[in-house]
Short mmCIF file of C-alpha atoms in Angstrom, two decimals:
data_model
loop_
_atom_site.label_atom_id
_atom_site.label_comp_id
_atom_site.label_asym_id
_atom_site.label_seq_id
_atom_site.Cartn_x
_atom_site.Cartn_y
_atom_site.Cartn_z
CA MET A 1 64.01 154.60 129.71
CA ARG A 2 66.47 153.62 132.43
CA LEU A 3 68.86 156.48 133.16
CA GLY A 4 71.86 154.16 133.25
CA GLU A 5 71.21 153.03 129.66
CA VAL A 6 72.00 156.48 128.28
CA ALA A 7 74.04 158.33 130.93
CA GLY A 8 77.41 158.03 132.58
CA ILE A 9 76.80 157.93 136.34
CA THR A 10 79.69 158.60 138.71
CA GLY A 11 80.09 159.00 142.45
CA GLY A 12 82.30 161.69 143.97
CA ILE A 13 85.37 161.99 146.18
CA GLN A 14 85.50 161.67 149.94
CA LYS A 15 86.89 164.73 151.65
CA THR A 16 89.81 162.77 153.15
CA PRO A 17 91.38 160.75 150.29
CA GLU A 18 94.63 158.88 150.84
CA ARG A 19 97.68 161.00 150.37
CA ALA A 20 99.58 160.72 147.11
CA PRO A 21 102.90 162.14 145.90
CA VAL A 22 101.24 164.49 143.40
CA LYS A 23 98.09 166.46 144.22
CA LEU A 24 95.99 169.08 142.46
CA HIS A 25 94.11 171.89 144.22
CA LYS A 26 90.55 172.14 142.80
CA SER A 27 87.22 173.79 143.52
CA PHE A 28 85.10 171.27 145.38
CA LEU A 29 81.29 171.10 145.25
CA THR A 30 79.54 169.75 148.34
CA VAL A 31 75.92 169.03 149.23
CA ARG A 32 75.43 172.52 150.62
CA ASN A 33 76.21 174.00 147.19
CA VAL A 34 73.33 172.14 145.52
CA ARG A 35 69.92 173.75 145.87
CA HIS A 36 66.68 172.71 144.19
CA GLY A 37 67.45 173.49 140.55
CA SER A 38 70.45 175.76 141.13
CA LEU A 39 73.95 175.97 142.55
CA ASP A 40 74.79 178.27 145.45
CA LEU A 41 78.47 179.12 145.06
CA SER A 42 78.63 181.80 147.76
CA VAL A 43 80.91 179.47 149.74
CA VAL A 44 83.16 177.06 147.84
CA GLU A 45 85.84 174.81 149.29
CA ARG A 46 89.22 174.11 147.74
CA PHE A 47 90.40 170.53 147.92
CA GLU A 48 93.49 168.53 146.99
CA VAL A 49 93.05 165.44 144.83
CA THR A 50 95.29 163.16 142.84
CA PRO A 51 95.38 163.48 139.02
CA LYS A 52 93.54 160.15 138.77
CA GLU A 53 90.77 161.33 141.09
CA PHE A 54 90.49 164.59 139.19
CA GLU A 55 90.01 162.84 135.87
CA ARG A 56 87.34 160.59 137.34
CA CYS A 57 85.32 163.36 139.02
CA ARG A 58 86.03 166.39 136.85
CA LEU A 59 82.85 168.30 136.09
CA GLN A 60 81.88 169.73 132.74
CA ALA A 61 79.06 171.97 131.55
CA GLY A 62 75.77 170.08 131.31
CA ASP A 63 76.53 167.59 134.10
CA LEU A 64 73.49 166.89 136.27
CA LEU A 65 74.45 166.84 139.96
CA LEU A 66 72.16 164.79 142.18
CA VAL A 67 72.37 164.76 145.98
CA GLU A 68 72.46 161.15 147.06
CA GLY A 69 70.72 161.92 150.35
CA ASN A 70 73.49 162.40 152.89
CA GLY A 71 71.14 160.77 155.40
CA SER A 72 68.28 163.27 155.00
CA LYS A 73 64.97 162.51 153.31
CA ASP A 74 64.66 166.20 152.44
CA HIS A 75 67.92 166.06 150.48
CA ILE A 76 66.70 163.28 148.20
CA GLY A 77 65.98 164.77 144.78
CA ARG A 78 67.98 167.96 145.24
CA ASN A 79 69.80 168.53 142.00
CA ALA A 80 71.24 171.15 139.68
CA VAL A 81 72.82 171.36 136.25
CA PHE A 82 76.48 172.37 136.34
CA GLN A 83 77.33 175.25 133.98
CA GLU A 84 80.44 176.81 135.56
CA ASP A 85 83.85 177.61 134.08
CA GLY A 86 87.08 176.32 135.57
CA GLU A 87 88.21 173.03 137.06
CA TRP A 88 85.71 171.58 139.52
CA ILE A 89 85.18 168.27 141.29
CA HIS A 90 82.36 166.94 143.49
CA GLN A 91 82.15 165.14 146.81
CA ASN A 92 80.95 161.58 147.34
CA HIS A 93 77.47 162.69 148.51
CA ILE A 94 76.80 164.02 144.99
CA ILE A 95 76.17 161.70 142.05
CA ARG A 96 77.14 163.04 138.63
CA VAL A 97 74.85 162.17 135.73
CA ARG A 98 76.38 162.89 132.31
CA LEU A 99 73.91 162.68 129.43
CA PRO A 100 74.66 162.75 125.68
CA ALA A 101 73.95 166.37 124.72
CA GLU A 102 72.59 165.55 121.27
CA SER A 103 69.78 163.38 122.65
CA PHE A 104 69.01 164.76 126.10
CA SER A 105 68.39 168.01 127.90
CA PRO A 106 69.92 167.74 131.38
CA GLU A 107 67.67 170.65 132.40
CA PHE A 108 64.59 168.59 131.44
CA ILE A 109 65.80 165.60 133.51
CA SER A 110 66.62 167.95 136.38
CA HIS A 111 63.07 169.34 136.37
CA PHE A 112 61.61 165.84 136.27
CA LEU A 113 63.69 164.67 139.26
CA SER A 114 62.58 167.81 141.17
CA SER A 115 58.89 167.10 140.50
CA ASN A 116 56.74 165.16 142.95
CA ALA A 117 56.75 162.19 140.55
CA GLY A 118 60.54 162.28 140.27
CA ARG A 119 61.07 162.61 143.99
CA ALA A 120 58.71 159.69 144.59
CA LEU A 121 60.84 157.54 142.29
CA LEU A 122 64.03 158.60 144.05
CA LEU A 123 62.57 157.87 147.48
CA GLU A 124 61.40 154.48 146.24
CA LYS A 125 64.97 153.69 145.15
CA ALA A 126 66.64 155.16 148.23
CA GLN A 127 68.05 152.84 150.84
CA THR A 128 66.95 153.54 154.41
CA THR A 129 68.77 152.55 157.56
CA THR A 130 67.40 153.78 160.91
CA GLY A 131 65.70 156.68 159.19
CA LEU A 132 68.72 157.69 157.09
CA TYR A 133 68.26 157.92 153.32
CA THR A 134 70.92 157.33 150.67
CA LEU A 135 71.03 156.70 146.92
CA SER A 136 73.65 154.61 145.21
CA THR A 137 74.90 155.11 141.66
CA GLY A 138 73.30 151.76 140.82
CA LYS A 139 69.88 152.91 142.06
CA VAL A 140 70.17 156.14 140.09
CA ALA A 141 71.10 154.13 136.98
CA ALA A 142 67.92 152.08 137.43
CA LEU A 143 65.64 155.14 137.47
CA GLU A 144 62.95 155.14 134.78
CA VAL A 145 62.72 158.65 133.35
CA PRO A 146 60.44 160.07 130.62
CA VAL A 147 62.26 160.63 127.35
CA PRO A 148 60.30 162.69 124.80
CA PRO A 149 62.11 163.74 121.62
CA PRO A 150 65.09 166.10 122.21
CA ALA A 151 63.28 169.11 120.74
CA GLU A 152 60.33 168.53 123.08
CA GLN A 153 62.66 168.16 126.06
CA ARG A 154 64.30 171.48 125.23
CA ARG A 155 60.92 173.17 124.71
CA ILE A 156 59.55 172.02 128.07
CA ALA A 157 62.84 172.93 129.79
CA GLY A 158 62.68 176.39 128.23
CA VAL A 159 59.09 176.97 129.39
CA LEU A 160 59.96 175.83 132.91
CA ARG A 161 63.12 177.98 132.94
CA GLU A 162 61.03 181.05 132.17
CA GLN A 163 58.33 180.14 134.70
CA MET A 164 60.81 179.29 137.45
CA GLY A 165 62.65 182.53 136.77
CA ALA A 166 59.40 184.45 137.24
CA VAL A 167 58.79 182.57 140.50
CA ALA A 168 62.32 183.37 141.71
CA ARG A 169 61.83 187.07 140.94
CA ALA A 170 58.46 187.10 142.72
CA ARG A 171 59.99 185.32 145.72
CA ALA A 172 62.90 187.80 145.89
CA ALA A 173 60.50 190.77 145.66
CA LEU A 174 58.28 189.42 148.44
CA GLU A 175 61.27 188.58 150.65
CA ALA A 176 62.51 192.16 150.23
CA GLN A 177 59.07 193.55 151.11
CA LEU A 178 58.86 191.25 154.12
CA ALA A 179 62.31 192.37 155.30
CA ALA A 180 61.19 195.99 154.96
CA ALA A 181 58.02 195.23 156.93
CA GLU A 182 60.12 193.58 159.66
CA ALA A 183 61.96 196.90 160.08
CA LEU A 184 58.77 198.97 160.48
CA PRO A 185 58.21 198.43 164.24
CA ALA A 186 61.63 199.91 165.00
CA ALA A 187 60.92 202.84 162.69
CA HIS A 188 57.57 203.62 164.36
CA LEU A 189 59.04 203.36 167.86
CA CYS A 190 62.11 205.44 167.03
CA ALA A 191 59.90 208.15 165.52
CA VAL A 192 58.20 208.53 168.90
CA PHE A 193 60.98 207.96 171.43
CA GLN A 194 63.73 209.82 169.58
CA SER A 195 61.53 212.82 168.81
CA PRO A 196 62.23 216.33 170.20
CA GLN A 197 59.02 215.96 172.19
CA ALA A 198 60.35 212.82 173.89
CA GLN A 199 63.51 214.64 175.00
CA ARG A 200 61.38 216.99 177.11
CA TRP A 201 59.50 214.29 179.00
CA PRO A 202 60.35 213.90 182.69
CA ARG A 203 61.92 210.59 183.69
CA LYS A 204 61.54 208.33 186.69
CA ARG A 205 63.30 205.22 187.82
CA LEU A 206 61.21 202.23 186.79
CA GLU A 207 60.91 201.05 190.41
CA GLU A 208 59.08 204.34 191.18
CA VAL A 209 56.30 203.66 188.67
CA ALA A 210 56.16 199.86 188.53
CA GLU A 211 56.69 196.76 190.65
CA LEU A 212 58.75 193.72 189.73
CA LEU A 213 56.83 190.49 190.35
CA PRO A 214 58.38 187.16 191.36
CA SER A 215 59.26 184.45 188.88
CA LYS A 216 60.52 180.97 189.67
CA SER A 217 62.70 178.58 187.75
CA VAL A 218 61.38 175.68 185.72
CA ALA A 219 63.01 172.37 186.60
CA SER A 220 63.08 168.98 184.94
CA ASP A 221 62.43 167.38 188.34
CA GLY A 222 59.47 169.67 189.08
CA ASP A 223 56.36 167.88 190.31
CA THR A 224 53.86 169.93 188.26
CA GLU A 225 53.47 170.32 184.51
CA VAL A 226 53.09 173.96 183.46
CA ARG A 227 52.74 176.00 180.30
CA ALA A 228 55.60 178.46 180.37
CA ILE A 229 56.31 181.71 178.56
CA THR A 230 59.42 181.77 176.36
CA THR A 231 61.11 184.59 174.49
CA ALA A 232 59.26 183.36 171.38
CA CYS A 233 56.10 184.76 173.01
CA LEU A 234 57.53 188.28 173.08
CA THR A 235 57.30 190.39 169.93
CA GLU A 236 57.23 194.10 169.17
CA THR A 237 53.70 193.78 167.83
CA GLY A 238 52.31 191.89 170.82
CA PHE A 239 52.28 188.69 172.86
CA ARG A 240 52.40 185.51 170.74
CA ALA A 241 50.75 182.54 172.42
CA GLY A 242 52.37 180.16 169.94
CA GLY A 243 55.65 180.52 171.84
CA ILE A 244 54.27 178.92 175.02
CA LYS A 245 56.04 175.65 175.88
CA THR A 246 55.14 172.83 178.22
CA SER A 247 57.60 172.48 181.09
CA ARG A 248 57.76 171.48 184.74
CA MET A 249 57.88 173.53 187.94
CA ARG A 250 57.66 172.85 191.63
CA ARG A 251 54.07 173.00 192.83
CA ASP A 252 54.78 175.61 195.51
CA ASP A 253 56.16 178.00 192.86
CA VAL A 254 53.30 177.83 190.35
CA ALA A 255 50.89 180.32 191.94
CA ALA A 256 53.61 182.95 192.45
CA SER A 257 54.75 182.59 188.80
CA THR A 258 51.34 182.68 187.10
CA VAL A 259 51.01 185.81 184.96
CA LYS A 260 47.97 188.04 184.77
CA PRO A 261 46.76 190.46 182.06
CA GLY A 262 48.60 193.78 182.08
CA GLU A 263 52.03 192.45 183.03
CA VAL A 264 54.97 193.70 180.95
CA LEU A 265 57.33 190.79 180.25
CA VAL A 266 61.02 191.19 179.46
CA ALA A 267 63.42 188.44 178.30
CA ARG A 268 65.97 188.44 181.13
CA SER A 269 68.39 185.89 179.71
CA ASN A 270 68.90 184.90 176.09
CA THR A 271 71.19 185.34 173.11
CA PRO A 272 72.58 188.87 172.56
CA ASP A 273 70.03 189.46 169.79
CA LEU A 274 67.03 188.44 171.94
CA VAL A 275 67.86 189.57 175.46
CA GLY A 276 65.56 192.41 176.49
CA ARG A 277 62.74 191.58 174.11
CA VAL A 278 59.38 192.79 175.45
CA ALA A 279 55.63 192.25 175.22
CA MET A 280 52.60 192.89 177.40
CA PHE A 281 50.53 189.89 178.40
CA THR A 282 46.91 190.71 177.62
CA GLY A 283 45.27 187.45 178.71
CA GLU A 284 45.56 185.39 175.52
CA GLU A 285 45.97 182.19 177.57
CA ALA A 286 44.94 181.45 181.14
CA GLY A 287 47.12 179.81 183.74
CA ILE A 288 50.51 180.27 182.11
CA VAL A 289 53.66 180.91 184.11
CA ALA A 290 56.80 182.99 183.68
CA SER A 291 60.08 181.38 184.67
CA ASP A 292 63.04 183.25 186.09
CA LEU A 293 64.25 183.79 182.51
CA THR A 294 61.50 186.42 182.23
CA ILE A 295 61.28 189.64 184.23
CA ARG A 296 57.67 190.48 185.18
CA ILE A 297 56.76 194.15 185.55
CA TRP A 298 53.47 195.35 187.05
CA PRO A 299 52.99 199.01 186.02
CA ALA A 300 51.32 201.61 188.23
CA ASP A 301 48.32 201.82 185.88
CA ALA A 302 47.11 200.32 182.60
CA ASP A 303 47.81 203.39 180.45
CA PHE A 304 51.39 203.55 181.63
CA GLY A 305 51.73 199.79 181.07
CA GLN A 306 50.98 200.19 177.37
CA PHE A 307 53.32 203.17 177.12
CA LEU A 308 56.08 201.39 179.06
CA THR A 309 55.82 198.31 176.84
CA ARG A 310 56.43 200.43 173.76
CA TYR A 311 59.33 202.28 175.37
CA LEU A 312 61.05 199.07 176.50
CA SER A 313 60.54 197.64 172.99
CA PHE A 314 62.25 200.75 171.64
CA LEU A 315 65.22 200.08 173.96
CA TYR A 316 65.40 196.47 172.81
CA LEU A 317 65.19 197.29 169.09
CA SER A 318 67.81 200.04 169.38
CA GLY A 319 70.30 197.53 170.83
CA TYR A 320 70.27 199.12 174.29
CA TRP A 321 70.17 195.86 176.24
CA LYS A 322 72.41 194.02 173.81
CA GLU A 323 75.17 196.47 174.77
CA ARG A 324 74.45 196.50 178.50
CA ALA A 325 73.51 192.90 179.29
CA GLY A 326 76.11 190.98 181.25
CA GLY A 327 77.19 187.36 181.37
CA ALA A 328 80.42 185.43 181.03
CA SER A 329 79.26 183.68 177.85
CA GLY A 330 79.30 185.53 174.57
CA SER A 331 76.33 183.52 173.35
CA MET A 332 74.07 184.12 176.36
CA LYS A 333 73.48 187.51 177.97
CA LYS A 334 71.52 188.53 181.07
CA ILE A 335 69.73 191.60 182.39
CA THR A 336 69.43 191.85 186.15
CA ARG A 337 66.33 192.89 188.05
CA SER A 338 68.40 195.72 189.53
CA GLN A 339 69.17 197.04 186.05
CA ILE A 340 65.49 197.11 185.19
CA GLU A 341 64.46 198.69 188.50
CA SER A 342 67.02 201.48 188.20
CA GLU A 343 66.36 202.19 184.51
CA PRO A 344 65.14 205.77 183.98
CA VAL A 345 61.99 205.69 181.87
CA PRO A 346 60.05 208.60 180.34
CA TYR A 347 56.91 209.57 182.22
CA PRO A 348 54.83 212.12 180.29
CA PRO A 349 51.34 213.15 181.50
CA SER A 350 48.86 210.28 181.53
CA GLY A 351 46.80 211.70 178.65
CA GLU A 352 49.89 211.87 176.50
CA GLN A 353 50.90 208.33 177.50
CA ARG A 354 47.46 207.10 176.47
CA ALA A 355 47.48 208.92 173.11
CA ILE A 356 50.98 207.71 172.19
CA ALA A 357 50.25 204.12 173.20
CA ALA A 358 47.02 204.13 171.16
CA ARG A 359 48.75 205.55 168.08
CA LEU A 360 51.57 203.01 168.29
CA ALA A 361 49.07 200.18 168.82
CA THR A 362 47.33 201.18 165.58
CA ASP A 363 50.61 201.51 163.68
CA LEU A 364 51.92 198.16 164.90
CA ALA A 365 48.62 196.39 164.20
CA THR A 366 48.91 197.65 160.61
CA VAL A 367 52.44 196.25 160.47
CA THR A 368 51.18 192.88 161.72
CA ARG A 369 48.50 192.72 159.01
CA LEU A 370 51.05 193.67 156.36
CA ARG A 371 53.53 191.02 157.51
CA LEU A 372 50.85 188.33 157.60
CA ALA A 373 49.65 189.27 154.10
CA LEU A 374 53.19 189.20 152.72
CA ALA A 375 53.91 185.88 154.46
CA ASP A 376 50.76 184.39 152.90
CA GLN A 377 51.80 185.64 149.47
CA LEU A 378 55.29 184.23 149.93
CA ALA A 379 53.87 180.85 150.98
CA ALA A 380 51.71 180.84 147.84
CA VAL A 381 54.76 181.59 145.68
CA GLU A 382 56.72 178.80 147.42
CA ARG A 383 54.01 176.34 146.32
CA LEU A 384 54.23 177.37 142.67
CA PRO A 385 57.29 175.34 141.58
CA ALA A 386 55.66 172.03 142.52
CA ALA A 387 52.47 173.03 140.68
CA LEU A 388 54.39 174.12 137.57
CA LEU A 389 56.37 170.88 137.49
CA ARG A 390 53.21 168.83 137.97
CA ARG A 391 51.57 170.55 134.98
CA ALA A 392 54.67 170.21 132.83
CA PHE A 393 54.98 166.46 133.33
CA ALA A 394 51.25 165.97 132.92
CA GLY A 395 51.62 167.31 129.37
CA GLU A 396 49.96 170.66 130.09
CA VAL A 397 52.65 173.01 128.77
#
């Protein structure tokens, strides 16, 4: 059945309507409020409209709200059923579908439009101009939707509501576990470097126990293509080769900037939350370079290098560099080479350095495995809604 044969389909209000002598101040739903199958009302705008506009776009319980695209292919098919109290209106990038309650379950239609089959129909109807996608009220009215008897619609909607609720609870639980796992590196490092034992360790200026190596700038007019380290390579649990980016550098600077296994790398310049991030390069990729956005440290020996990496990670995670980094811009902060060279670092006996570094390596490897396992589980949960909708509209519920 064509949706327009049974539903009232209405566009919304532009955010800058013409002024009128009398205006009403109403809660205003925008595209960002509409998620897949739900409304996010954590941020709601208030908007003035004329009485005539309010009557045309006033929302009521059971209205199906369909994002008309707003230019993005990903937005096509995003929808939710409105069930809120109060006086609400919707913007022009949302199409309101009002179905007769006695014959239709808006929740059933919502689930169908969220399914792969429903999204395919919407994309087929969408108009595209230079890669931008939009739906018109006329195209929505022409949509062919499945219409089983009302009782069957409500039954399927009820089953999907229960299943999607279980998915949402599983997703929330995994996200909480993943957030807790993300906090574990800091906990492990703090347990070592804030311990009473750590307070008794002698300290030395970093320049006494390590050497700072040169790093050159990347440049768009460089004559040589290079694979350069970025802050995305630097994590508390180790070097991540996936953060390497292709860039350009002057040929004469490449050899001096090429990193070797055992170097401790520090993000010299970045946002306040990333400046000072650290990892040791252990040879994951050959021939990569560090630009002048990265400080390269060559420790006196390998055991101290592992220990130093963990200590500098502790400083980063505790907000040490966030507070001390300079820079005129609030969004970009910088650590100087002089700051690093003069930083007092703990220097326990070499056997103790080795034992602590080994223990932390084991602890952080366990954290990495846990995070990867949780991320895999979360990805599996994220795939469930599509599978549940596919089964429902294949008649398998």
